Each structure stands twice: as structure tokens, then as C-alpha cells.
């Protein structure tokens, strides 16, 4: 097929990549409905997708990935910059030439016997000043059809590009899906991404983590904006005023649930509503008045299925009722799907995520319940189908952000909620985020991981410099959003969650809004401000005084250990850790009444 654009550099790149990958043909896509139908049919005929029951799940499909390809592979993900220090100590690094040399043989001939699809897409509404254009080449129809949901995929972007416009060159091949020949490479200096050997969403839908976070964070640093792993939501009060917040949580810590929250009955009756703008990624820019504004660059949701049900996330359940793609869930005999924690009865039988026959009560070889769906099984669906979608979702100017929320999954230590003393202190709170590991990443589930701003797997440059960028952004904001830290996952000594979570989290958000809009007073503590007793609306919630105490307890010994751990972490970045971060840590130690011993990293930066 002939190129459909007059963009010489784009056409040459497609030609060059085709010479490398040797597909049987090149198909330039336009994102139209008729094209979608044609591709779905094709994917069903090759077995890449299975059509689900058209009565119960119209327009929906099922896909199984290879068993060795079920999550992002951070150990095979690289930032390829000329200088190692530009990638920083928390990213895997390869020099660009070495990376191209290493991956070239994996791509060589990889598309033989296959089609190379050319996907034009915009992250962010087409033509918005926030948006960026990408073109992805791939040999996977599953990837094409997911990209069609997750991005603004349309040939209109070629018009925007004209003959010389900038775009991210995204090359993807599933190749032989061999883990030892899998690489996810980012070339920020070339505005390019090469991903080979995986068909899993986070590795293969290159508009998502690769472009919208790793490459975009690099662009944002140069252009004075931010690409963040954040949901965006609006909370409408009974007077009809909507306040927008952005929130960062590590993967699989409930961002999708929070973004689509349904108010508990008591608050619904009072007139509160929640509007979803985005559930995973936010691009944030400073407007002419010095406000922080955000857009969601994505067009779909790629959510974790297990645990999603009409209680935990009714809006997600409604979103995925049609036109969805289900990956690695249990396939029922009636061609509908199921996952652990879904509504209704556990099916008596079906086909598990590995494609093996499965029945209720089945045990694995260790005598444990055999899972029907993989813990990181996913659904992909257009966000436009979400009942709580905000009217502002496609506003090219984005929404004004009044509060930023950081959070992690910690059984102990951090209280339910506390507020930073200033933007700088808030940056420190983001930089000290940590969470117990979930199934969205390779690694030991439950292990503590430091994950600043939930960006450790996604920051496309040195995280020390990234902290500095956050501080710089604050200096350019006339009215910076307030910054909060939450922990929905605190447990008592018996391992029982102290806070009910899900829809009830709105109670905490309303307190934040009181702080932002009405400057409501709060109780100052060493770590930040917490709600005065009685200031969280707990109507209809049976929370004991003891649970409240435990939710807001600040344990000196735990904080002492925490600060020591933080010091080791910040020490990693050497001189790239901003002075302001060390200063905040020192001030916290003092407020906690702990003796402050400077770490080696901090000493480097002490004024003489
Ligand atoms: C995701 C992730 O898929 O963070 O959003 O892993
Ligand atoms: Mn995510």
C-alpha cells in the first residue's frame, strides 16, 4: 500500500522499518468504523481474538496473551540516552547505538508472513495545545484494536502533521514473544520507541506508558509541563460547583475505582456527584493565569479486572458492557467472561486464562485455589462509555486542578489522609511515596517499593532532576494546587483494613475540597495537617473512635525507620537530589523530635 501522507520523514521511516521487518504488506489505517469491523473479522479469523456473546457482551472480544507475557516487564524496559546520568539510577539504561544494535536483529524479518499496520494517533484531543502525535507500526491486530480504544486514532492527525510536524516514532513487533528477545526501548533524544517480543498492553500499546509517560515526561521537562501517572476527577457539590483533583497511585492501587467513584447513598442524597476525566494518565500545563490545568491524553480504560464488580466499581462494569476487549480473564462456556471478585455466582466451569479447562473449587498443585483469571487480567473499553464521564473530558483546555493527591498501599505508617504544608513539602511527599507491590509488575507481591509520584517505572529521565522539575513547576504557578497524601490501605494489628475504601473515599475528598475552597481549619501534626475530629463527613458510616485513632496514629519508631529508608533512596541520586528535598526531610525529623543525622547524599549538598 502506498503512503497516505506527504510527510517525507514519516514516509521514509515507514519504508525503512518495513525493510528491516520485511512484512508481506503495509496497511495504512484511518481509524474509521468500517476499518474496525474489517480488522475485528480478520482477528477473529486468525484466532487472535474470539468474539464474545453478542447478546450479553455486544461488540466485545476476548484475547489470551502468551503465558510468559502477562505484565509490564520493567527489567527489560530501557531509557536510551547518550549520557547514563540522564536516565538516572532508577531506570535501566543503554546507549542509543547499543540499544538499536541489540534490538535490530530481533526486528529483522520479524514481520515476515504478517502485515505491518500503520496507526496514526493523537494523545489528547486532536488539535488541543496539550496533545502530541504518534505513529505506531505493529504486526499485532490485538494491538491495533486496543490502540483504537486507548488513543485518538484517526488519519486526521496526518493533516495536523502536514509535511514536517513532529511525531513519536513507535515501532512494535510481537516477533516470537520470546522473553529472552524482548525489549522495550525509549529514545527520548530521537522521539522514538522500539518494543519487541511482547504483546502485553503496557509493553505494546505504545501510546500509553511509553509515549504518554516516559517520552512525554522528557518532553514536559524541556517544555515546562508534566506527564504524570494520575487520574483526574471532578467532584460536584450540592451547589453545582465542581472541583477537579489529580491523584497518583502506583499500579493496581485503585486509580480506576477512585476515578469512577459512586458516592455512598448518604452523600448522593445530599447532592454530591463525581465526574471522571481520566483514570491513569494526566498531562498538566500552566495556563496564562498561572493555574495548573490537566487533560487525560487517553481515550479508553485499560483496567485490572479481578476485584472489579458492581460494588467496587459500578461505572467500570457499565463501561465494559459493550465494545470491550478482555485479556486473560476466564472464558465461560456461554462466551461471556468472569474473573475473581466479579458479581454473582462463581461459574461452575470454563476456560482459565491459560486456556485450560477450569471448574469451581479447582486447586493448583500447591493445594491453593486455582485462578480462573490472571491477577493482572484486563479490560479495555472506550472511556466515552463510562456513565460518569465528565463533560470536560474533551475540552482542549483541560480542567483546572485544585488538589493533587499522592497515595500508596501501606499496611502501617501513613495515616488515612494528611495535607502538605506547602508545594515544596508536597513535592517531598510525592518523592517519598512508597507502596507494597501488586500484580501489575513483575516481582514479589507485598514487598515495599519506593515509588515517587507513582512514576518509578515511567519517568523518562533522571528522577532527581524530575523532583527539581516539580519544584520549578511550583515556582511558575500563581496559585499552586494543595497537595495531600492518602492511604486507603492501613490495617490494624490483625491485618484488617481500618477504612472501608471505594465509594467511602469521597468523604476524604470532600474534606480536601473544604480545605481548598473554604480554607477550613485542620489539626497540625509533625507530618502535615489532618482533619479535626468531626470534620470528615462520616454520616451513615460506622467508624469507631478506636479506628479513627489508629487511622491517624503517628508512630515515632515507624517514622524513624521510614526516614532512614528514604535517606538511602535519595542518596541514590547523589547531587541530582534537590536541596529542597533534603531540607524537607530534615525539617520533618525535627518536627518528629528525632535526632537528625545527615546522610552521605545530603552532606554533598550541605552549604559549607
Ligand atoms: C497500568 C499500570 O496498566 O500502571 O496502568 O500498570
Ligand atoms: Mn497505570
PDB file of N, CA, C and O and ligand atoms in Angstrom, residues 72 200 202 208-209 229 249-252 255 279-280 302 304 376 378 440-441 458, ligand 1:
ATOM      1  N   UNK A  72       3.783  -5.788  32.595  1.00  0.00           N
ATOM      2  CA  UNK A  72       4.904  -4.988  32.108  1.00  0.00           C
ATOM      3  C   UNK A  72       6.200  -5.614  32.595  1.00  0.00           C
ATOM      4  O   UNK A  72       6.284  -6.085  33.730  1.00  0.00           O
ATOM      5  N   UNK A 200       1.816  -7.680  25.505  1.00  0.00           N
ATOM      6  CA  UNK A 200       1.071  -7.210  26.676  1.00  0.00           C
ATOM      7  C   UNK A 200       0.861  -5.691  26.601  1.00  0.00           C
ATOM      8  O   UNK A 200       1.781  -4.946  26.257  1.00  0.00           O
ATOM      9  N   UNK A 202       0.820  -2.855  28.464  1.00  0.00           N
ATOM     10  CA  UNK A 202       1.756  -1.823  28.921  1.00  0.00           C
ATOM     11  C   UNK A 202       3.073  -1.831  28.155  1.00  0.00           C
ATOM     12  O   UNK A 202       3.790  -0.836  28.115  1.00  0.00           O
ATOM     13  N   UNK A 208       0.519   4.475  25.413  1.00  0.00           N
ATOM     14  CA  UNK A 208       0.189   4.534  26.838  1.00  0.00           C
ATOM     15  C   UNK A 208       1.423   4.861  27.676  1.00  0.00           C
ATOM     16  O   UNK A 208       1.865   6.001  27.711  1.00  0.00           O
ATOM     17  N   UNK A 209       2.010   3.865  28.318  1.00  0.00           N
ATOM     18  CA  UNK A 209       3.107   4.157  29.254  1.00  0.00           C
ATOM     19  C   UNK A 209       4.322   4.717  28.515  1.00  0.00           C
ATOM     20  O   UNK A 209       5.005   5.611  29.005  1.00  0.00           O
ATOM     21  N   UNK A 229       1.461   9.943  36.214  1.00  0.00           N
ATOM     22  CA  UNK A 229       0.690   8.705  36.356  1.00  0.00           C
ATOM     23  C   UNK A 229      -0.470   9.007  37.310  1.00  0.00           C
ATOM     24  O   UNK A 229      -0.454   8.600  38.465  1.00  0.00           O
ATOM     25  N   UNK A 249      -1.311   7.121  42.178  1.00  0.00           N
ATOM     26  CA  UNK A 249      -1.161   5.897  42.974  1.00  0.00           C
ATOM     27  C   UNK A 249      -0.398   4.899  42.121  1.00  0.00           C
ATOM     28  O   UNK A 249      -0.604   4.846  40.905  1.00  0.00           O
ATOM     29  N   UNK A 250       0.431   4.072  42.737  1.00  0.00           N
ATOM     30  CA  UNK A 250       1.102   3.033  41.955  1.00  0.00           C
ATOM     31  C   UNK A 250       0.091   2.126  41.264  1.00  0.00           C
ATOM     32  O   UNK A 250      -1.089   2.100  41.644  1.00  0.00           O
ATOM     33  N   UNK A 251       0.567   1.359  40.278  1.00  0.00           N
ATOM     34  CA  UNK A 251      -0.301   0.475  39.505  1.00  0.00           C
ATOM     35  C   UNK A 251      -1.102  -0.455  40.420  1.00  0.00           C
ATOM     36  O   UNK A 251      -0.567  -0.963  41.413  1.00  0.00           O
ATOM     37  N   UNK A 252      -2.348  -0.681  40.042  1.00  0.00           N
ATOM     38  CA  UNK A 252      -3.248  -1.600  40.757  1.00  0.00           C
ATOM     39  C   UNK A 252      -3.480  -1.196  42.216  1.00  0.00           C
ATOM     40  O   UNK A 252      -3.599  -2.037  43.092  1.00  0.00           O
ATOM     41  N   UNK A 255      -6.715   3.348  41.145  1.00  0.00           N
ATOM     42  CA  UNK A 255      -6.939   4.633  40.449  1.00  0.00           C
ATOM     43  C   UNK A 255      -8.241   4.603  39.653  1.00  0.00           C
ATOM     44  O   UNK A 255      -9.016   5.542  39.678  1.00  0.00           O
ATOM     45  N   UNK A 279      -8.354   7.981  34.152  1.00  0.00           N
ATOM     46  CA  UNK A 279      -8.129   7.007  35.231  1.00  0.00           C
ATOM     47  C   UNK A 279      -6.675   6.571  35.361  1.00  0.00           C
ATOM     48  O   UNK A 279      -6.367   5.771  36.234  1.00  0.00           O
ATOM     49  N   UNK A 280      -5.779   7.101  34.510  1.00  0.00           N
ATOM     50  CA  UNK A 280      -4.399   6.578  34.596  1.00  0.00           C
ATOM     51  C   UNK A 280      -3.311   7.624  34.328  1.00  0.00           C
ATOM     52  O   UNK A 280      -2.260   7.571  34.952  1.00  0.00           O
ATOM     53  N   UNK A 302      -7.824   0.844  30.441  1.00  0.00           N
ATOM     54  CA  UNK A 302      -7.186  -0.466  30.378  1.00  0.00           C
ATOM     55  C   UNK A 302      -7.077  -0.888  31.840  1.00  0.00           C
ATOM     56  O   UNK A 302      -6.066  -0.672  32.488  1.00  0.00           O
ATOM     57  N   UNK A 304      -7.608  -3.181  35.518  1.00  0.00           N
ATOM     58  CA  UNK A 304      -7.385  -4.506  36.103  1.00  0.00           C
ATOM     59  C   UNK A 304      -8.754  -5.124  36.392  1.00  0.00           C
ATOM     60  O   UNK A 304      -9.583  -4.510  37.070  1.00  0.00           O
ATOM     61  N   UNK A 376      -3.494 -10.060  36.864  1.00  0.00           N
ATOM     62  CA  UNK A 376      -3.338  -8.811  36.096  1.00  0.00           C
ATOM     63  C   UNK A 376      -4.151  -8.882  34.800  1.00  0.00           C
ATOM     64  O   UNK A 376      -3.793  -8.260  33.802  1.00  0.00           O
ATOM     65  N   UNK A 378      -7.131  -7.976  32.247  1.00  0.00           N
ATOM     66  CA  UNK A 378      -7.528  -6.584  31.982  1.00  0.00           C
ATOM     67  C   UNK A 378      -8.766  -6.490  31.108  1.00  0.00           C
ATOM     68  O   UNK A 378      -9.096  -7.415  30.361  1.00  0.00           O
ATOM     69  N   UNK A 440       0.557  -5.924  39.068  1.00  0.00           N
ATOM     70  CA  UNK A 440       0.747  -5.223  37.793  1.00  0.00           C
ATOM     71  C   UNK A 440       2.213  -5.205  37.363  1.00  0.00           C
ATOM     72  O   UNK A 440       2.525  -4.861  36.238  1.00  0.00           O
ATOM     73  N   UNK A 441       3.118  -5.514  38.291  1.00  0.00           N
ATOM     74  CA  UNK A 441       4.527  -5.547  37.915  1.00  0.00           C
ATOM     75  C   UNK A 441       5.086  -6.924  38.239  1.00  0.00           C
ATOM     76  O   UNK A 441       4.573  -7.599  39.128  1.00  0.00           O
ATOM     77  N   UNK A 458       7.984   4.820  35.140  1.00  0.00           N
ATOM     78  CA  UNK A 458       7.510   5.584  33.986  1.00  0.00           C
ATOM     79  C   UNK A 458       8.243   6.894  33.719  1.00  0.00           C
ATOM     80  O   UNK A 458       7.931   7.582  32.747  1.00  0.00           O
TER      81      UNK A 458
HETATM   82  C1  LIG B   1      -1.301   0.260  34.113  1.00  0.00           C
HETATM   83  C2  LIG B   1      -0.152   0.125  35.024  1.00  0.00           C
HETATM   84  O1  LIG B   1      -1.561  -0.666  33.327  1.00  0.00           O
HETATM   85  O2  LIG B   1       0.142   1.104  35.716  1.00  0.00           O
HETATM   86  O3  LIG B   1      -1.952   1.316  34.142  1.00  0.00           O
HETATM   87  O4  LIG B   1       0.478  -0.939  35.054  1.00  0.00           O
END
